[in-house]
Amino acid sequence: MNEVGNWVLEEFTPCELPKEVAAGFAQVMDHITGVNYTPLLYTATQIVAGKNHMIICESVPIVLNPVKSLVAVYLHQALSVEGGEFRLLSVEPIKIGL
């Protein structure tokens, strides 16, 4: 429902993640229940003891009248010759508005 003064998210097109990151994202998100995350923007990486990945996602709770939001999903990829296992570090809401 659009009310005066409310921000309304536009329709987004999912992004194509790099192959290895897409596999890790799917692996991690298969264990999440109650909300669907759709990657919109692969934004950043950070070299640590492994590699961190930041992905902006659309978040849609699995409820009767879901309210979409934007979140930053942070994944960690462990060091490994074969690419390493992924794990979820955090999901941070992105504030929309002033």
Short mmCIF file of N, CA and C in Angstrom, two decimals:
data_model
loop_
_atom_site.label_atom_id
_atom_site.label_comp_id
_atom_site.label_asym_id
_atom_site.label_seq_id
_atom_site.Cartn_x
_atom_site.Cartn_y
_atom_site.Cartn_z
N MET A 1 0.84 -1.17 0.00
CA MET A 1 0.00 0.00 0.00
C MET A 1 0.89 1.24 0.00
N ASN A 2 0.65 2.14 -0.93
CA ASN A 2 1.43 3.37 -1.01
C ASN A 2 0.73 4.47 -0.22
N GLU A 3 1.42 4.98 0.75
CA GLU A 3 0.91 6.10 1.51
C GLU A 3 1.83 7.28 1.27
N VAL A 4 1.27 8.47 1.35
CA VAL A 4 2.06 9.68 1.13
C VAL A 4 3.25 9.69 2.10
N GLY A 5 4.41 9.94 1.56
CA GLY A 5 5.62 10.04 2.39
C GLY A 5 6.38 8.74 2.55
N ASN A 6 5.78 7.59 2.22
CA ASN A 6 6.47 6.31 2.35
C ASN A 6 7.33 6.04 1.13
N TRP A 7 8.49 5.48 1.35
CA TRP A 7 9.35 5.03 0.26
C TRP A 7 8.84 3.67 -0.18
N VAL A 8 8.79 3.45 -1.49
CA VAL A 8 8.36 2.18 -2.04
C VAL A 8 9.49 1.66 -2.94
N LEU A 9 9.91 0.43 -2.66
CA LEU A 9 10.99 -0.15 -3.47
C LEU A 9 10.51 -0.43 -4.88
N GLU A 10 11.36 -0.15 -5.84
CA GLU A 10 11.08 -0.46 -7.24
C GLU A 10 11.32 -1.96 -7.47
N GLU A 11 10.90 -2.44 -8.62
CA GLU A 11 11.19 -3.82 -9.00
C GLU A 11 12.66 -3.90 -9.40
N PHE A 12 13.34 -4.92 -8.92
CA PHE A 12 14.76 -5.09 -9.21
C PHE A 12 14.98 -6.32 -10.08
N THR A 13 16.06 -6.27 -10.84
CA THR A 13 16.50 -7.41 -11.61
C THR A 13 17.63 -8.08 -10.84
N PRO A 14 17.52 -9.37 -10.56
CA PRO A 14 18.62 -10.05 -9.85
C PRO A 14 19.92 -9.95 -10.64
N CYS A 15 21.03 -9.87 -9.90
CA CYS A 15 22.34 -9.82 -10.56
C CYS A 15 22.89 -11.22 -10.72
N GLU A 16 23.87 -11.33 -11.58
CA GLU A 16 24.56 -12.60 -11.77
C GLU A 16 25.84 -12.56 -10.95
N LEU A 17 25.90 -13.38 -9.93
CA LEU A 17 27.09 -13.45 -9.09
C LEU A 17 28.16 -14.27 -9.80
N PRO A 18 29.44 -14.02 -9.47
CA PRO A 18 30.49 -14.90 -9.99
C PRO A 18 30.15 -16.35 -9.61
N LYS A 19 30.50 -17.29 -10.47
CA LYS A 19 30.10 -18.69 -10.32
C LYS A 19 30.35 -19.25 -8.91
N GLU A 20 31.56 -19.07 -8.41
CA GLU A 20 31.93 -19.60 -7.09
C GLU A 20 31.12 -18.94 -5.98
N VAL A 21 30.91 -17.63 -6.08
CA VAL A 21 30.15 -16.90 -5.07
C VAL A 21 28.67 -17.30 -5.14
N ALA A 22 28.14 -17.49 -6.35
CA ALA A 22 26.75 -17.93 -6.51
C ALA A 22 26.53 -19.28 -5.85
N ALA A 23 27.48 -20.19 -6.01
CA ALA A 23 27.38 -21.51 -5.38
C ALA A 23 27.42 -21.38 -3.86
N GLY A 24 28.31 -20.54 -3.34
CA GLY A 24 28.41 -20.32 -1.90
C GLY A 24 27.17 -19.65 -1.34
N PHE A 25 26.63 -18.67 -2.07
CA PHE A 25 25.41 -17.98 -1.66
C PHE A 25 24.27 -18.99 -1.55
N ALA A 26 24.11 -19.83 -2.57
CA ALA A 26 23.04 -20.84 -2.56
C ALA A 26 23.24 -21.82 -1.40
N GLN A 27 24.48 -22.24 -1.18
CA GLN A 27 24.80 -23.17 -0.09
C GLN A 27 24.38 -22.59 1.26
N VAL A 28 24.71 -21.33 1.49
CA VAL A 28 24.40 -20.68 2.77
C VAL A 28 22.90 -20.43 2.90
N MET A 29 22.27 -19.91 1.84
CA MET A 29 20.86 -19.52 1.92
C MET A 29 19.91 -20.71 1.97
N ASP A 30 20.37 -21.90 1.57
CA ASP A 30 19.55 -23.10 1.67
C ASP A 30 19.18 -23.40 3.12
N HIS A 31 19.95 -22.88 4.07
CA HIS A 31 19.72 -23.14 5.49
C HIS A 31 18.90 -22.03 6.17
N ILE A 32 18.55 -20.99 5.42
CA ILE A 32 17.78 -19.88 5.98
C ILE A 32 16.30 -20.12 5.73
N THR A 33 15.49 -19.98 6.76
CA THR A 33 14.05 -20.15 6.61
C THR A 33 13.34 -18.86 7.01
N GLY A 34 12.16 -18.64 6.44
CA GLY A 34 11.34 -17.50 6.83
C GLY A 34 11.54 -16.26 5.99
N VAL A 35 12.56 -16.25 5.14
CA VAL A 35 12.83 -15.09 4.29
C VAL A 35 13.58 -15.54 3.05
N ASN A 36 13.29 -14.90 1.93
CA ASN A 36 14.02 -15.15 0.69
C ASN A 36 14.93 -13.96 0.40
N TYR A 37 16.17 -14.25 0.03
CA TYR A 37 17.12 -13.21 -0.35
C TYR A 37 17.45 -13.37 -1.83
N THR A 38 17.34 -12.27 -2.58
CA THR A 38 17.68 -12.25 -4.00
C THR A 38 18.84 -11.29 -4.19
N PRO A 39 19.97 -11.77 -4.71
CA PRO A 39 21.12 -10.90 -4.95
C PRO A 39 20.81 -9.84 -6.01
N LEU A 40 21.10 -8.59 -5.69
CA LEU A 40 20.88 -7.48 -6.63
C LEU A 40 22.17 -6.85 -7.10
N LEU A 41 23.18 -6.83 -6.22
CA LEU A 41 24.43 -6.15 -6.52
C LEU A 41 25.57 -6.79 -5.75
N TYR A 42 26.56 -7.30 -6.47
CA TYR A 42 27.77 -7.84 -5.85
C TYR A 42 28.69 -6.66 -5.65
N THR A 43 28.83 -6.21 -4.39
CA THR A 43 29.41 -4.90 -4.15
C THR A 43 30.88 -4.86 -3.74
N ALA A 44 31.35 -5.84 -2.96
CA ALA A 44 32.71 -5.70 -2.43
C ALA A 44 33.26 -7.04 -1.95
N THR A 45 34.59 -7.10 -1.91
CA THR A 45 35.28 -8.23 -1.31
C THR A 45 36.33 -7.70 -0.35
N GLN A 46 36.72 -8.53 0.59
CA GLN A 46 37.73 -8.16 1.58
C GLN A 46 38.60 -9.38 1.84
N ILE A 47 39.91 -9.23 1.66
CA ILE A 47 40.83 -10.32 1.95
C ILE A 47 41.12 -10.31 3.45
N VAL A 48 40.83 -11.42 4.08
CA VAL A 48 41.10 -11.63 5.51
C VAL A 48 41.74 -13.01 5.59
N ALA A 49 41.49 -13.76 6.63
CA ALA A 49 41.91 -15.16 6.66
C ALA A 49 40.89 -15.92 5.82
N GLY A 50 40.95 -15.70 4.55
CA GLY A 50 39.95 -16.15 3.58
C GLY A 50 39.50 -14.91 2.82
N LYS A 51 38.23 -14.88 2.48
CA LYS A 51 37.71 -13.74 1.72
C LYS A 51 36.28 -13.47 2.14
N ASN A 52 35.97 -12.20 2.41
CA ASN A 52 34.61 -11.79 2.71
C ASN A 52 33.97 -11.21 1.44
N HIS A 53 32.68 -11.43 1.30
CA HIS A 53 31.92 -10.94 0.16
C HIS A 53 30.72 -10.16 0.68
N MET A 54 30.45 -9.00 0.07
CA MET A 54 29.28 -8.19 0.42
C MET A 54 28.35 -8.17 -0.78
N ILE A 55 27.10 -8.57 -0.54
CA ILE A 55 26.09 -8.64 -1.60
C ILE A 55 24.84 -7.90 -1.14
N ILE A 56 24.40 -6.91 -1.93
CA ILE A 56 23.15 -6.22 -1.63
C ILE A 56 22.02 -7.10 -2.16
N CYS A 57 21.04 -7.38 -1.30
CA CYS A 57 19.95 -8.29 -1.66
C CYS A 57 18.59 -7.66 -1.36
N GLU A 58 17.60 -8.13 -2.09
CA GLU A 58 16.22 -7.84 -1.74
C GLU A 58 15.80 -8.93 -0.76
N SER A 59 15.20 -8.51 0.34
CA SER A 59 14.76 -9.43 1.38
C SER A 59 13.23 -9.45 1.38
N VAL A 60 12.67 -10.64 1.26
CA VAL A 60 11.21 -10.77 1.26
C VAL A 60 10.83 -11.84 2.29
N PRO A 61 10.21 -11.40 3.40
CA PRO A 61 9.79 -12.38 4.41
C PRO A 61 8.67 -13.26 3.85
N ILE A 62 8.65 -14.51 4.28
CA ILE A 62 7.62 -15.44 3.83
C ILE A 62 6.45 -15.34 4.79
N VAL A 63 5.59 -14.34 4.53
CA VAL A 63 4.39 -14.08 5.32
C VAL A 63 3.28 -13.70 4.36
N LEU A 64 2.08 -13.51 4.88
CA LEU A 64 0.92 -13.23 4.04
C LEU A 64 1.07 -11.97 3.20
N ASN A 65 1.39 -10.85 3.78
CA ASN A 65 1.58 -9.58 3.06
C ASN A 65 3.01 -9.09 3.29
N PRO A 66 3.97 -9.66 2.58
CA PRO A 66 5.37 -9.33 2.87
C PRO A 66 5.72 -7.90 2.48
N VAL A 67 6.60 -7.31 3.26
CA VAL A 67 7.15 -6.00 2.96
C VAL A 67 8.61 -6.22 2.57
N LYS A 68 8.93 -5.88 1.32
CA LYS A 68 10.30 -6.04 0.82
C LYS A 68 11.21 -5.01 1.46
N SER A 69 12.47 -5.38 1.59
CA SER A 69 13.48 -4.44 2.07
C SER A 69 14.81 -4.77 1.41
N LEU A 70 15.76 -3.89 1.60
CA LEU A 70 17.11 -4.11 1.10
C LEU A 70 18.02 -4.43 2.28
N VAL A 71 18.92 -5.38 2.06
CA VAL A 71 19.86 -5.77 3.10
C VAL A 71 21.24 -5.97 2.48
N ALA A 72 22.25 -5.87 3.31
CA ALA A 72 23.61 -6.21 2.91
C ALA A 72 23.91 -7.57 3.53
N VAL A 73 24.20 -8.55 2.67
CA VAL A 73 24.54 -9.89 3.13
C VAL A 73 26.05 -10.03 3.08
N TYR A 74 26.64 -10.44 4.19
CA TYR A 74 28.09 -10.63 4.28
C TYR A 74 28.38 -12.11 4.42
N LEU A 75 29.14 -12.65 3.48
CA LEU A 75 29.55 -14.05 3.49
C LEU A 75 31.05 -14.14 3.68
N HIS A 76 31.49 -15.20 4.36
CA HIS A 76 32.93 -15.47 4.50
C HIS A 76 33.25 -16.75 3.75
N GLN A 77 34.31 -16.70 2.96
CA GLN A 77 34.80 -17.86 2.23
C GLN A 77 36.13 -18.27 2.84
N ALA A 78 36.18 -19.48 3.38
CA ALA A 78 37.40 -19.96 4.03
C ALA A 78 38.51 -20.18 3.01
N LEU A 79 39.76 -20.12 3.47
CA LEU A 79 40.91 -20.41 2.61
C LEU A 79 40.91 -21.89 2.25
N SER A 80 41.11 -22.18 0.97
CA SER A 80 41.18 -23.55 0.52
C SER A 80 41.64 -23.58 -0.92
N VAL A 81 42.34 -24.62 -1.29
CA VAL A 81 42.78 -24.78 -2.67
C VAL A 81 41.57 -24.93 -3.59
N GLU A 82 40.51 -25.59 -3.12
CA GLU A 82 39.31 -25.82 -3.93
C GLU A 82 38.31 -24.68 -3.84
N GLY A 83 38.62 -23.58 -3.21
CA GLY A 83 37.70 -22.45 -3.14
C GLY A 83 37.18 -22.17 -1.75
N GLY A 84 37.04 -23.16 -0.92
CA GLY A 84 36.66 -22.96 0.46
C GLY A 84 35.17 -22.92 0.71
N GLU A 85 34.79 -23.33 1.92
CA GLU A 85 33.40 -23.30 2.35
C GLU A 85 32.96 -21.87 2.65
N PHE A 86 31.69 -21.61 2.44
CA PHE A 86 31.11 -20.32 2.74
C PHE A 86 30.30 -20.40 4.01
N ARG A 87 30.25 -19.29 4.74
CA ARG A 87 29.35 -19.19 5.90
C ARG A 87 28.83 -17.77 5.97
N LEU A 88 27.67 -17.63 6.57
CA LEU A 88 27.03 -16.33 6.71
C LEU A 88 27.64 -15.59 7.89
N LEU A 89 28.14 -14.38 7.63
CA LEU A 89 28.65 -13.54 8.71
C LEU A 89 27.54 -12.71 9.32
N SER A 90 26.77 -12.01 8.45
CA SER A 90 25.67 -11.20 8.96
C SER A 90 24.77 -10.74 7.81
N VAL A 91 23.58 -10.31 8.20
CA VAL A 91 22.63 -9.68 7.29
C VAL A 91 22.25 -8.36 7.96
N GLU A 92 22.60 -7.26 7.30
CA GLU A 92 22.40 -5.93 7.87
C GLU A 92 21.34 -5.16 7.07
N PRO A 93 20.33 -4.60 7.73
CA PRO A 93 19.33 -3.82 6.99
C PRO A 93 19.94 -2.56 6.40
N ILE A 94 19.43 -2.16 5.24
CA ILE A 94 19.83 -0.91 4.62
C ILE A 94 18.67 0.07 4.80
N LYS A 95 18.95 1.14 5.50
CA LYS A 95 17.91 2.13 5.79
C LYS A 95 17.60 2.92 4.52
N ILE A 96 16.32 3.02 4.22
CA ILE A 96 15.88 3.79 3.06
C ILE A 96 15.16 5.04 3.57
N GLY A 97 15.55 6.15 3.06
CA GLY A 97 14.92 7.41 3.47
C GLY A 97 15.92 8.33 4.12
N LEU A 98 15.43 9.42 4.61
CA LEU A 98 16.29 10.43 5.20
C LEU A 98 16.41 10.27 6.68
#
